[in-house]
Coordinates of C-alpha atoms in Angstrom, one line a residue:
Chain M
M266 CA -11.7 -46.7 -49.3
L267 CA -12.8 -43.3 -48.3
V268 CA -10.2 -43.1 -45.6
Q269 CA -7.4 -44.4 -47.8
R270 CA -8.2 -41.8 -50.5
T271 CA -8.2 -38.8 -48.2
H272 CA -5.3 -40.0 -46.1
P273 CA -2.5 -38.5 -48.2
V274 CA -4.3 -35.2 -48.4
Q275 CA -4.7 -35.1 -44.7
R276 CA -1.0 -35.9 -44.2
S277 CA 0.2 -33.2 -46.5
Q278 CA -2.2 -30.8 -44.7
S279 CA -0.9 -31.7 -41.4
A280 CA 2.6 -31.5 -42.6
Q281 CA 1.9 -28.0 -43.9
S282 CA 0.2 -26.9 -40.7
W283 CA 3.2 -28.3 -38.8
R284 CA 5.5 -26.3 -40.9
R285 CA 3.4 -23.2 -40.3
M286 CA 3.4 -23.9 -36.6
R287 CA 7.2 -24.1 -36.6
A288 CA 7.5 -20.9 -38.5
Y289 CA 5.0 -19.3 -36.1
L290 CA 7.0 -20.5 -33.0
A291 CA 10.3 -19.5 -34.5
R292 CA 9.0 -16.0 -34.8
N293 CA 6.8 -15.7 -31.7
W294 CA 8.3 -17.9 -29.0
P295 CA 9.5 -14.8 -27.1
L296 CA 5.9 -13.9 -26.5
Y297 CA 5.5 -17.1 -24.5
A298 CA 8.8 -16.7 -22.8
M299 CA 7.8 -13.2 -21.6
C300 CA 4.6 -14.6 -20.0
L301 CA 6.5 -17.2 -18.1
P302 CA 7.7 -15.2 -15.1
A303 CA 4.1 -14.0 -14.6
L304 CA 2.7 -17.5 -14.9
V305 CA 5.1 -18.9 -12.4
L306 CA 4.3 -16.1 -9.9
L307 CA 0.5 -16.6 -10.5
A308 CA 0.8 -20.3 -10.0
L309 CA 2.8 -20.0 -6.8
F310 CA 1.1 -17.0 -5.1
S311 CA -2.4 -16.8 -6.6
Y312 CA -3.5 -20.2 -7.8
Y313 CA -1.8 -22.4 -5.2
P314 CA -3.3 -20.4 -2.3
M315 CA -6.7 -20.7 -4.2
Y316 CA -6.3 -24.4 -4.0
G317 CA -5.4 -24.0 -0.4
V318 CA -8.9 -22.9 0.4
V319 CA -9.7 -26.6 0.7
I320 CA -8.6 -26.3 4.3
A321 CA -11.9 -24.5 5.0
F322 CA -13.6 -27.9 4.5
Q323 CA -11.0 -29.7 6.6
S324 CA -9.9 -29.9 10.2
Y325 CA -6.5 -28.7 9.1
N326 CA -3.5 -30.1 10.6
P327 CA -0.2 -28.4 9.6
A328 CA 1.6 -31.7 9.8
F329 CA -0.4 -33.2 6.9
G330 CA -0.7 -30.2 4.6
F331 CA -3.5 -29.2 2.3
T332 CA -4.0 -32.7 1.1
G333 CA -3.7 -35.0 4.1
S334 CA -5.9 -33.3 6.7
P335 CA -9.3 -34.9 7.5
W336 CA -12.3 -33.6 5.5
I337 CA -15.2 -32.4 7.6
G338 CA -17.5 -30.9 5.0
L339 CA -19.3 -27.7 5.9
T340 CA -18.8 -28.0 9.7
N341 CA -16.6 -25.0 9.8
F342 CA -19.1 -22.9 7.9
K343 CA -22.0 -24.0 10.1
F344 CA -20.0 -23.2 13.2
I345 CA -19.1 -19.7 11.9
F346 CA -22.5 -18.7 10.7
N347 CA -23.9 -19.6 14.2
L348 CA -21.3 -17.4 16.0
P349 CA -22.9 -14.2 17.3
D350 CA -19.6 -12.5 16.4
F351 CA -20.0 -13.3 12.8
L352 CA -23.1 -11.2 12.4
Q353 CA -21.5 -8.3 14.2
I354 CA -18.2 -8.3 12.2
T355 CA -20.1 -8.6 8.9
Q356 CA -22.3 -5.7 10.0
N357 CA -19.3 -3.6 11.1
T358 CA -17.5 -4.4 7.8
L359 CA -20.5 -3.2 5.7
I360 CA -21.2 -0.1 7.7
I361 CA -17.6 1.1 7.8
A362 CA -16.9 0.3 4.2
I363 CA -20.0 2.0 2.8
A364 CA -19.6 5.0 5.0
K365 CA -16.0 5.3 3.8
I366 CA -16.9 5.0 0.1
V367 CA -19.7 7.6 0.3
S368 CA -17.6 10.0 2.5
V369 CA -14.5 9.9 0.3
Q370 CA -16.4 10.2 -3.0
V371 CA -18.6 13.1 -1.9
G372 CA -15.6 14.8 -0.2
A373 CA -13.5 14.4 -3.3
L374 CA -16.2 15.7 -5.6
V375 CA -16.8 18.8 -3.5
L376 CA -13.0 19.4 -3.2
A377 CA -12.6 19.0 -7.0
L378 CA -15.5 21.4 -7.7
L379 CA -14.0 24.0 -5.3
L380 CA -10.5 23.6 -6.8
N381 CA -12.0 24.0 -10.2
E382 CA -13.2 27.5 -9.3
V383 CA -9.7 28.5 -8.3
R384 CA -8.2 30.5 -11.2
H385 CA -4.8 31.0 -9.5
L386 CA -2.9 27.8 -10.6
G387 CA -0.1 28.3 -8.0
F388 CA -2.6 28.3 -5.2
R389 CA -4.3 25.2 -6.6
R390 CA -1.1 23.4 -6.8
V391 CA -0.1 24.2 -3.2
I392 CA -3.5 23.0 -1.9
Q393 CA -3.2 19.8 -3.9
T394 CA 0.3 19.1 -2.7
L395 CA -0.7 19.4 0.9
T396 CA -4.0 17.4 0.6
Y397 CA -2.6 14.4 -1.1
L398 CA 0.5 14.0 1.0
P399 CA -1.2 11.5 3.4
Y400 CA -2.0 9.2 0.5
F401 CA 1.7 8.4 0.2
L402 CA 2.1 7.5 3.8
S403 CA 1.5 4.0 5.4
W404 CA -1.2 3.3 7.9
V405 CA 1.6 2.7 10.4
V406 CA 2.7 6.3 10.1
L407 CA -0.8 7.7 9.9
G408 CA -1.9 5.4 12.7
G409 CA 1.1 6.6 14.8
V410 CA 0.1 10.2 14.2
L411 CA -3.5 9.5 15.1
L412 CA -2.6 7.5 18.3
D413 CA -0.7 10.5 19.5
M414 CA -3.0 13.3 18.5
L415 CA -6.1 11.5 19.9
S416 CA -4.5 10.5 23.2
T417 CA -5.6 12.3 26.4
T418 CA -2.6 14.6 26.1
G419 CA -2.8 14.9 22.3
I420 CA -3.4 18.0 20.3
V421 CA -7.1 17.3 19.8
N422 CA -7.9 16.9 23.5
L423 CA -5.6 19.8 24.3
T424 CA -7.8 22.0 22.0
L425 CA -11.0 20.6 23.4
Q426 CA -9.8 21.4 26.9
K427 CA -9.1 25.0 26.0
M428 CA -12.7 25.2 24.8
G429 CA -13.9 23.8 28.2
I430 CA -14.7 20.3 26.9
Q431 CA -13.7 17.2 28.9
P432 CA -11.1 15.0 27.3
I433 CA -12.5 12.2 25.1
I434 CA -10.9 8.8 24.8
F435 CA -11.6 8.6 21.0
L436 CA -9.9 5.2 20.3
G437 CA -11.4 3.6 23.4
S438 CA -15.0 4.5 22.8
N439 CA -17.5 2.7 20.7
D440 CA -19.3 5.9 20.0
W441 CA -16.2 7.5 18.5
F442 CA -14.3 4.7 16.9
R443 CA -16.2 4.6 13.6
P444 CA -16.2 8.4 13.2
V445 CA -12.4 8.3 13.7
L446 CA -12.0 5.6 11.1
I447 CA -14.2 7.5 8.6
V448 CA -12.6 10.9 9.1
S449 CA -9.0 9.6 9.1
N450 CA -9.7 7.6 6.0
M451 CA -11.0 10.8 4.3
W452 CA -7.8 12.5 5.5
Q453 CA -5.8 9.9 3.6
Q454 CA -8.0 9.5 0.5
V455 CA -9.9 12.7 -0.4
G456 CA -7.0 14.7 -1.9
W457 CA -6.0 11.9 -4.1
S458 CA -9.5 10.9 -5.2
A459 CA -10.2 14.5 -6.1
I460 CA -7.5 14.3 -8.8
I461 CA -9.8 12.1 -11.0
Y462 CA -12.8 14.4 -10.6
L463 CA -10.6 17.4 -11.2
A464 CA -9.2 15.9 -14.4
A465 CA -12.7 15.2 -15.6
L466 CA -13.8 18.7 -14.8
L467 CA -10.8 20.2 -16.6
S468 CA -11.7 18.3 -19.7
I469 CA -15.1 20.0 -20.1
S470 CA -15.0 22.5 -22.9
P471 CA -14.7 26.1 -21.7
E472 CA -17.0 27.1 -24.6
L473 CA -19.9 25.5 -22.8
Y474 CA -19.4 27.7 -19.7
E475 CA -19.0 30.8 -21.9
A476 CA -22.2 30.0 -23.8
A477 CA -24.0 29.5 -20.6
A478 CA -22.6 32.7 -19.1
I479 CA -23.8 34.7 -22.2
D480 CA -27.2 33.2 -21.7
G481 CA -27.2 34.6 -18.2
A482 CA -26.6 31.4 -16.2
S483 CA -25.3 32.0 -12.7
H484 CA -22.2 30.3 -11.4
L485 CA -24.2 27.9 -9.4
Q486 CA -26.4 27.1 -12.4
R487 CA -23.3 26.4 -14.4
V488 CA -22.1 23.9 -11.8
F489 CA -25.4 22.0 -11.8
H490 CA -26.1 22.2 -15.6
I491 CA -22.6 21.9 -17.0
S492 CA -20.0 20.7 -14.5
L493 CA -22.0 17.9 -12.8
P494 CA -23.5 16.5 -16.1
G495 CA -20.1 16.7 -17.7
I496 CA -18.5 14.4 -15.1
A497 CA -21.6 12.2 -14.6
S498 CA -20.0 9.3 -16.3
T499 CA -16.9 9.5 -14.1
I500 CA -19.1 9.6 -11.0
I501 CA -21.1 6.6 -12.2
L502 CA -17.9 4.7 -13.0
L503 CA -16.3 5.3 -9.6
A504 CA -19.6 4.5 -7.8
A505 CA -20.0 1.3 -9.8
L506 CA -16.4 0.2 -9.2
S507 CA -16.5 0.9 -5.5
L508 CA -19.2 -1.8 -5.2
G509 CA -16.5 -4.4 -5.5
G510 CA -14.9 -3.1 -2.2
V511 CA -17.8 -3.1 0.2
L512 CA -16.3 -6.1 2.1
N513 CA -13.0 -4.2 2.4
A514 CA -13.4 -1.9 5.3
G515 CA -9.7 -1.0 5.6
F516 CA -7.7 -3.8 7.2
E517 CA -4.4 -1.9 7.6
Q518 CA -6.0 1.1 9.1
I519 CA -8.1 -0.8 11.7
L520 CA -5.3 -3.2 12.6
N521 CA -3.3 -0.2 13.7
L522 CA -6.0 1.7 15.5
Y523 CA -8.3 -0.8 17.2
N524 CA -8.1 -2.5 20.6
P525 CA -10.4 -5.1 22.3
V526 CA -12.6 -2.3 23.8
V527 CA -13.8 -1.3 20.4
Y528 CA -14.2 -4.8 18.9
S529 CA -18.0 -4.4 19.0
T530 CA -18.0 -1.5 16.5
G531 CA -14.6 -1.8 14.8
D532 CA -13.8 -5.5 14.4
I533 CA -14.2 -6.4 10.7
L534 CA -13.9 -9.7 8.7
D535 CA -10.3 -9.2 7.8
T536 CA -9.1 -8.4 11.3
W537 CA -11.1 -11.4 12.7
V538 CA -9.5 -13.7 10.1
Y539 CA -6.1 -12.4 11.1
R540 CA -6.6 -12.9 14.8
A541 CA -8.4 -16.3 14.6
G542 CA -6.0 -17.7 12.0
L543 CA -2.5 -16.3 12.7
L544 CA -2.8 -15.4 16.4
S545 CA -5.1 -18.1 17.7
G546 CA -4.1 -20.8 15.2
Q547 CA -7.7 -21.7 14.2
L548 CA -6.5 -21.9 10.6
S549 CA -9.5 -23.8 9.1
L550 CA -12.1 -21.5 10.7
A551 CA -10.2 -18.4 9.6
A552 CA -9.8 -19.8 6.1
A553 CA -13.6 -20.5 6.0
V554 CA -14.4 -16.9 6.8
G555 CA -11.8 -15.8 4.3
L556 CA -13.3 -18.0 1.6
A557 CA -16.8 -16.8 2.2
K558 CA -15.6 -13.2 1.9
S559 CA -13.6 -14.0 -1.3
V560 CA -16.6 -15.6 -3.0
V561 CA -19.0 -12.8 -2.1
S562 CA -16.3 -10.2 -3.1
M563 CA -15.9 -12.0 -6.5
L564 CA -19.6 -11.8 -7.2
L565 CA -19.6 -8.1 -6.2
I566 CA -16.7 -7.3 -8.5
I567 CA -18.3 -9.1 -11.4
V568 CA -21.5 -7.0 -10.8
A569 CA -19.3 -3.8 -10.5
W570 CA -17.4 -4.5 -13.7
T571 CA -20.5 -5.4 -15.7
T572 CA -22.3 -2.2 -14.5
A573 CA -19.2 -0.1 -15.2
R574 CA -19.0 -1.5 -18.7
R575 CA -22.6 -1.1 -19.5
Y576 CA -23.0 2.5 -18.2
A577 CA -19.6 4.0 -18.6
G578 CA -18.0 1.9 -21.3
Y579 CA -15.3 0.7 -18.9
R580 CA -13.1 -2.2 -20.0
I581 CA -10.2 -3.8 -18.3
F582 CA -8.5 -5.7 -21.0
Chain C
M132 CA -14.2 33.3 -20.1
V133 CA -16.7 35.8 -18.8
E134 CA -16.1 36.3 -15.1
G135 CA -18.9 37.6 -12.9
K136 CA -17.6 40.5 -10.8
S137 CA -20.7 40.7 -8.5
F138 CA -20.3 41.1 -4.8
G139 CA -21.7 37.6 -4.2
R140 CA -19.1 36.1 -6.6
R141 CA -16.3 37.9 -4.8
L142 CA -17.5 36.8 -1.5
F143 CA -17.7 33.2 -2.7
M144 CA -14.2 33.3 -4.1
A145 CA -12.8 34.8 -0.9
C146 CA -14.6 32.0 1.2
N147 CA -13.4 29.4 -1.3
Y148 CA -9.7 30.4 -1.0
L149 CA -10.0 30.7 2.7
G150 CA -11.8 27.4 3.1
L151 CA -9.4 25.5 0.9
A152 CA -6.4 27.0 2.8
I153 CA -7.9 25.9 6.1
F154 CA -8.7 22.4 4.8
A155 CA -5.2 22.0 3.5
T156 CA -3.7 23.3 6.8
L157 CA -5.8 20.8 8.7
C158 CA -4.5 18.0 6.5
I159 CA -0.9 18.6 7.5
A160 CA -1.4 20.1 11.0
P161 CA -1.1 16.7 12.7
F162 CA 2.3 16.2 11.1
I163 CA 3.5 19.7 12.2
N164 CA 2.3 19.0 15.7
L165 CA 4.1 15.7 15.9
L166 CA 7.2 17.2 14.5
A167 CA 7.1 19.8 17.2
I168 CA 6.7 17.1 19.8
S169 CA 9.6 15.1 18.5
F170 CA 11.9 18.2 19.2
S171 CA 10.4 18.9 22.6
D172 CA 11.8 17.8 26.0
R173 CA 10.2 15.3 28.3
S174 CA 8.1 17.4 30.6
S175 CA 6.7 19.5 27.7
A176 CA 5.7 16.5 25.7
M177 CA 4.3 14.5 28.6
G178 CA 2.4 17.5 29.9
G179 CA 0.7 18.2 26.6
F180 CA 2.1 21.7 26.2
V181 CA 3.3 21.4 22.6
T182 CA 1.2 22.7 19.8
F183 CA 3.0 23.7 16.5
W184 CA 6.3 24.8 17.8
P185 CA 8.8 22.8 19.9
V186 CA 8.9 23.6 23.6
N187 CA 12.4 23.5 25.2
F188 CA 14.0 22.4 21.9
T189 CA 16.1 19.3 21.9
T190 CA 17.3 16.8 19.4
A191 CA 17.7 14.1 22.0
S192 CA 15.0 11.8 20.6
Y193 CA 16.7 11.8 17.1
N194 CA 20.1 11.2 18.6
L195 CA 18.8 8.3 20.6
V196 CA 17.0 6.7 17.6
L197 CA 20.0 7.0 15.4
S198 CA 22.4 5.7 18.1
T199 CA 20.5 2.4 18.5
G200 CA 21.1 -0.4 16.0
G201 CA 17.4 -1.4 15.6
F202 CA 16.4 1.5 13.4
Y203 CA 19.4 1.2 11.1
R204 CA 19.0 -2.5 10.7
S205 CA 15.4 -2.2 9.6
F206 CA 16.2 0.8 7.5
V207 CA 18.7 -1.3 5.5
I208 CA 16.2 -4.2 5.2
S209 CA 13.6 -1.7 3.8
V210 CA 16.1 -0.2 1.3
L211 CA 17.0 -3.6 0.1
R212 CA 13.5 -4.8 -0.3
T213 CA 12.5 -1.6 -2.0
A214 CA 15.4 -1.8 -4.5
L215 CA 15.1 -5.5 -5.2
G216 CA 11.3 -5.6 -5.1
T217 CA 10.9 -2.6 -7.4
A218 CA 13.5 -4.0 -9.9
L219 CA 11.8 -7.4 -10.0
G220 CA 8.3 -6.0 -10.1
M221 CA 9.1 -3.7 -13.0
L222 CA 10.9 -6.4 -14.9
V223 CA 7.9 -8.7 -14.6
T224 CA 5.5 -5.8 -15.5
I225 CA 7.5 -4.8 -18.6
L226 CA 7.7 -8.4 -19.8
T227 CA 4.1 -9.4 -19.2
A228 CA 2.5 -6.2 -20.7
Y229 CA 4.2 -6.8 -24.1
P230 CA 2.5 -10.1 -25.2
L231 CA -0.8 -8.8 -23.9
S232 CA -0.5 -5.7 -26.0
R233 CA -0.3 -7.9 -29.2
T234 CA -3.2 -9.2 -31.2
G235 CA -4.7 -12.6 -30.5
Q236 CA -3.6 -13.6 -34.1
E237 CA 0.0 -12.9 -33.3
F238 CA -0.1 -14.2 -29.7
R239 CA -2.2 -17.3 -29.9
G240 CA -3.4 -18.1 -26.4
R241 CA -3.8 -14.5 -25.5
G242 CA -7.4 -15.1 -24.5
V243 CA -6.5 -17.9 -22.1
F244 CA -3.7 -15.9 -20.6
T245 CA -6.0 -12.9 -20.1
W246 CA -8.6 -15.1 -18.3
I247 CA -5.9 -16.5 -16.0
L248 CA -5.1 -12.9 -15.1
I249 CA -8.7 -11.8 -14.7
F250 CA -9.5 -14.7 -12.5
A251 CA -6.6 -13.9 -10.3
M252 CA -8.0 -10.3 -10.0
L253 CA -11.4 -11.6 -9.1
F254 CA -10.7 -14.3 -6.6
N255 CA -8.1 -14.9 -4.0
G256 CA -7.6 -17.6 -1.5
G257 CA -7.5 -15.2 1.4
L258 CA -4.9 -14.5 4.0
I259 CA -4.6 -17.9 5.6
P260 CA -3.9 -20.1 2.5
W261 CA -1.6 -17.3 1.3
W262 CA 0.4 -17.4 4.5
L263 CA 0.5 -21.2 4.5
T264 CA 1.8 -21.1 1.0
I265 CA 4.6 -18.7 1.9
R266 CA 5.5 -21.0 4.8
S267 CA 5.4 -24.2 2.8
L268 CA 7.7 -22.6 0.3
G269 CA 10.2 -22.0 3.1
M270 CA 10.1 -18.3 2.7
L271 CA 9.3 -17.3 6.3
N272 CA 12.1 -15.2 7.8
S273 CA 13.6 -14.7 4.3
I274 CA 13.7 -11.3 2.7
W275 CA 12.4 -12.9 -0.5
A276 CA 9.0 -13.2 1.2
L277 CA 8.8 -9.4 1.0
I278 CA 9.9 -9.3 -2.6
V279 CA 8.7 -12.2 -4.7
P280 CA 5.0 -12.8 -3.7
G281 CA 3.9 -9.3 -4.7
A282 CA 6.1 -8.9 -7.7
L283 CA 3.2 -9.2 -10.2
S284 CA 0.8 -6.3 -10.1
I285 CA -1.9 -7.0 -12.7
W286 CA -3.2 -3.4 -12.6
N287 CA 0.3 -2.1 -13.4
V288 CA 0.5 -4.7 -16.3
I289 CA -2.8 -3.4 -17.7
L290 CA -1.7 0.2 -17.4
L291 CA 1.6 -0.5 -19.3
M292 CA -0.2 -2.7 -21.8
N293 CA -2.4 0.3 -22.7
F294 CA 0.6 2.5 -22.9
Y295 CA 2.3 0.1 -25.3
R296 CA -0.8 0.1 -27.5
E297 CA -0.6 3.9 -27.9
I298 CA 2.8 3.6 -29.6
P299 CA 2.4 4.0 -33.4
S300 CA 2.2 0.7 -35.2
E301 CA 4.4 2.1 -38.0
L302 CA 7.4 1.8 -35.7
D303 CA 6.6 -1.8 -35.0
D304 CA 6.1 -2.6 -38.7
A305 CA 9.4 -0.9 -39.7
A306 CA 11.3 -2.9 -37.0
S307 CA 9.7 -6.1 -38.2
I308 CA 10.8 -5.4 -41.8
D309 CA 14.3 -4.9 -40.5
G310 CA 14.1 -8.3 -38.9
A311 CA 13.8 -7.3 -35.3
S312 CA 12.7 -10.0 -32.9
H313 CA 10.1 -9.4 -30.2
F314 CA 12.8 -8.9 -27.6
D315 CA 14.5 -6.3 -29.8
K316 CA 11.2 -4.5 -30.3
L317 CA 10.3 -4.5 -26.6
F318 CA 13.7 -3.2 -25.3
R319 CA 14.5 -0.9 -28.2
I320 CA 11.2 0.6 -29.1
Y321 CA 8.5 -0.1 -26.5
V322 CA 10.5 0.4 -23.3
P323 CA 12.3 3.6 -24.4
L324 CA 9.0 5.1 -25.7
S325 CA 7.2 4.2 -22.5
T326 CA 9.6 5.9 -20.1
P327 CA 7.0 8.3 -18.6
A328 CA 4.7 5.4 -17.8
I329 CA 7.5 3.1 -16.5
A330 CA 8.9 5.9 -14.4
T331 CA 5.5 6.5 -12.8
L332 CA 4.9 2.8 -12.1
T333 CA 8.5 2.5 -10.7
L334 CA 7.9 5.3 -8.3
F335 CA 4.6 4.0 -7.1
T336 CA 5.9 0.5 -6.8
A337 CA 8.9 1.8 -4.7
V338 CA 6.6 3.8 -2.4
G339 CA 4.4 0.7 -2.0
H340 CA 7.4 -1.4 -1.0
W341 CA 8.7 1.3 1.4
N342 CA 5.2 1.6 3.0
S343 CA 4.3 -2.1 3.3
W344 CA 4.5 -3.6 6.8
F345 CA 1.9 -6.4 7.1
D346 CA 3.9 -8.8 5.0
G347 CA 6.9 -8.2 7.3
M348 CA 4.8 -8.7 10.3
V349 CA 3.5 -12.1 9.3
S350 CA 6.5 -13.5 7.5
M351 CA 9.2 -12.5 10.0
T352 CA 9.2 -14.1 13.4
D353 CA 12.0 -12.0 14.8
V354 CA 12.1 -8.2 15.2
S355 CA 15.7 -8.1 13.9
R356 CA 14.4 -9.2 10.4
Y357 CA 11.6 -6.6 10.3
P358 CA 11.5 -4.0 7.5
L359 CA 11.3 -0.4 8.7
Q360 CA 7.5 0.0 8.7
T361 CA 7.0 -3.2 10.6
F362 CA 9.7 -2.1 13.1
L363 CA 8.0 1.3 13.3
R364 CA 4.7 -0.4 14.1
T365 CA 6.3 -2.3 17.0
I366 CA 7.5 0.9 18.5
V367 CA 4.6 3.2 17.7
V368 CA 1.4 1.0 17.6
V369 CA 2.4 -1.9 19.8
S370 CA 4.3 0.5 22.0
D371 CA 7.1 -2.0 22.6
L372 CA 10.1 0.2 23.0
S373 CA 12.3 -2.7 24.0
A374 CA 12.6 -3.4 20.3
M375 CA 15.0 -0.5 20.2
N376 CA 17.4 -1.9 22.9
I377 CA 17.7 1.4 24.7
D378 CA 19.8 2.0 27.8
P379 CA 17.0 3.1 30.3
S380 CA 19.3 5.8 31.8
K381 CA 19.1 7.6 28.5
M382 CA 15.3 7.9 28.7
A383 CA 15.5 10.2 31.7
L384 CA 15.3 13.4 29.6
L385 CA 13.0 11.9 27.0
S386 CA 9.4 11.1 26.6
D387 CA 8.0 8.0 24.8
R388 CA 6.0 10.4 22.7
A389 CA 9.0 12.3 21.4
L390 CA 10.9 9.0 20.8
K391 CA 7.9 7.6 18.8
A392 CA 7.5 10.8 16.9
A393 CA 11.2 10.8 15.9
N394 CA 10.9 7.3 14.7
I395 CA 7.9 8.2 12.6
F396 CA 9.6 11.2 10.9
L397 CA 12.9 9.4 10.2
A398 CA 10.9 6.6 8.5
T399 CA 9.0 9.1 6.4
V400 CA 12.1 11.1 5.2
P401 CA 12.6 9.0 2.1
I402 CA 9.0 9.5 1.0
L403 CA 9.3 13.3 1.6
I404 CA 12.5 13.3 -0.6
V405 CA 10.8 11.6 -3.5
Y406 CA 7.5 13.4 -3.0
P407 CA 8.3 16.3 -5.4
I408 CA 9.4 13.9 -8.1
L409 CA 6.3 11.7 -7.5
Q410 CA 4.1 14.8 -7.8
R411 CA 5.7 15.9 -11.1
Y412 CA 5.0 12.5 -12.6
F413 CA 1.4 12.1 -11.6
V414 CA 0.6 15.8 -12.4
A415 CA 1.9 15.1 -15.9
G416 CA -0.3 12.0 -15.9
I417 CA -3.4 14.1 -15.0
K418 CA -2.7 16.5 -17.9
L419 CA -2.4 13.5 -20.2
G420 CA -5.8 12.2 -19.0
A421 CA -7.3 15.7 -19.3
V422 CA -6.2 16.0 -22.9
K423 CA -7.6 12.6 -23.8
G424 CA -10.8 13.4 -22.1

């Protein structure tokens, strides 16, 4: 009885909502059409490869594809975690990545503070133009320049020789390889990263500096009590976000600069995956390392975003 | 602003200007040195006599690079991928940012779509599954492998979405009253008013395409299909000069160093040409950021 009595009401309601739906779609279907290209690209080049990580749990055979290869559970992971190489490349990755993050952020902050003291705008622009040029060049170009300048007949050893110092084989030495990576990474990044700090510094009200000057604060005091607190949220934000990148030690840079002699200090997760997978054809092992890296990276990015949101009000969408 | 005129302050300013000038010079010194080498003759380059000015000036290295087919072929591939890749990338970015800039009420399912994008930013399958995907789609050795897989940049979409949101809603409302569809609004209001943002993204996308080399290295099996940066890597990093198909007799007067250096500079010329434009755009962007605080 109850059902029969409410039935006509429900029908008219559903007819009404159907009409509303059609009106909504007639007006707003373009919104969905506009998303379509992005969805297709995501499906093909993000989500299908995500599904492809199943080969990390298989003994992958290219003839059978992602679905047909035999499952072997965690065998690949057990094998990798027992490799002495794995500990070494993880350690290299973390050391190089953290050293790069710290050196670039500190360098950029110092550069921005010094540029902020420059009152001559033309001079500031020239310095900036020259310092962020390397940011727009590829690691093939920068690597080519470095390979030449650090060679035994390169400009660096030429200069050392004039100072009476024996030539150093920078890229063939485990003592020098990491310093070269860190300094050359600063060369590419510092000028660019300083832009963000400089923009934050320029947005600090000049009245604060004037008031401090009238109160007798020295220039150095003004830096520590106005400039640095004024950009503290920017510093915290960049530090928090950089956490997401501690497993990315600079694949493109290292791939162009390293050689087997410096594997013990310079081989990182990404270069290992590339060599094992695409050069040696151990696709399942390489995919397993890649998957482990992706999962840890994802957790780090989540922590980074959450921290950035809590302490600096950062939002992505 | 009250400027201190004390001796200590003047000394600091002098050191600051000098220090910055030295630092900036060090940043470009390696390029000047290599440029000098590219114009120097064999014995000077090999002997390590070149500093910041060519020794025994010659353009032989450039003549040789430009007279072989390999450089041109890769140059054309790079121009093509940059043009097509930037066009496709910007089209996708412009289209995707629009629905995301609308409210969840107007664009039902916005939440789901946002999560699909966020998850793709958080997690990826890694190099090997990505490469196997490219291969299984039959894209290996096709120029589309350099264009399509990277066409969607989620960061660029977010940037443009935020730009769309800054556009006054009165314009949107007025257009709706006049019966404009979403496509009308996007292409007649949002795109024209976002020109600065779109120009900046276009330039950065183009530079990214020009500079990318790893995709060419793993998706092309033959040097003749390499984009310029991948070709350059074969010459400069792998040191495989055979990729250039040079007549050995022509190498008598030339050093490998000068030849590599010439390749590097010729590949960098397009970046140097757009550099002033690039700079103008991102300097404007900084000013905008500074005003907004």
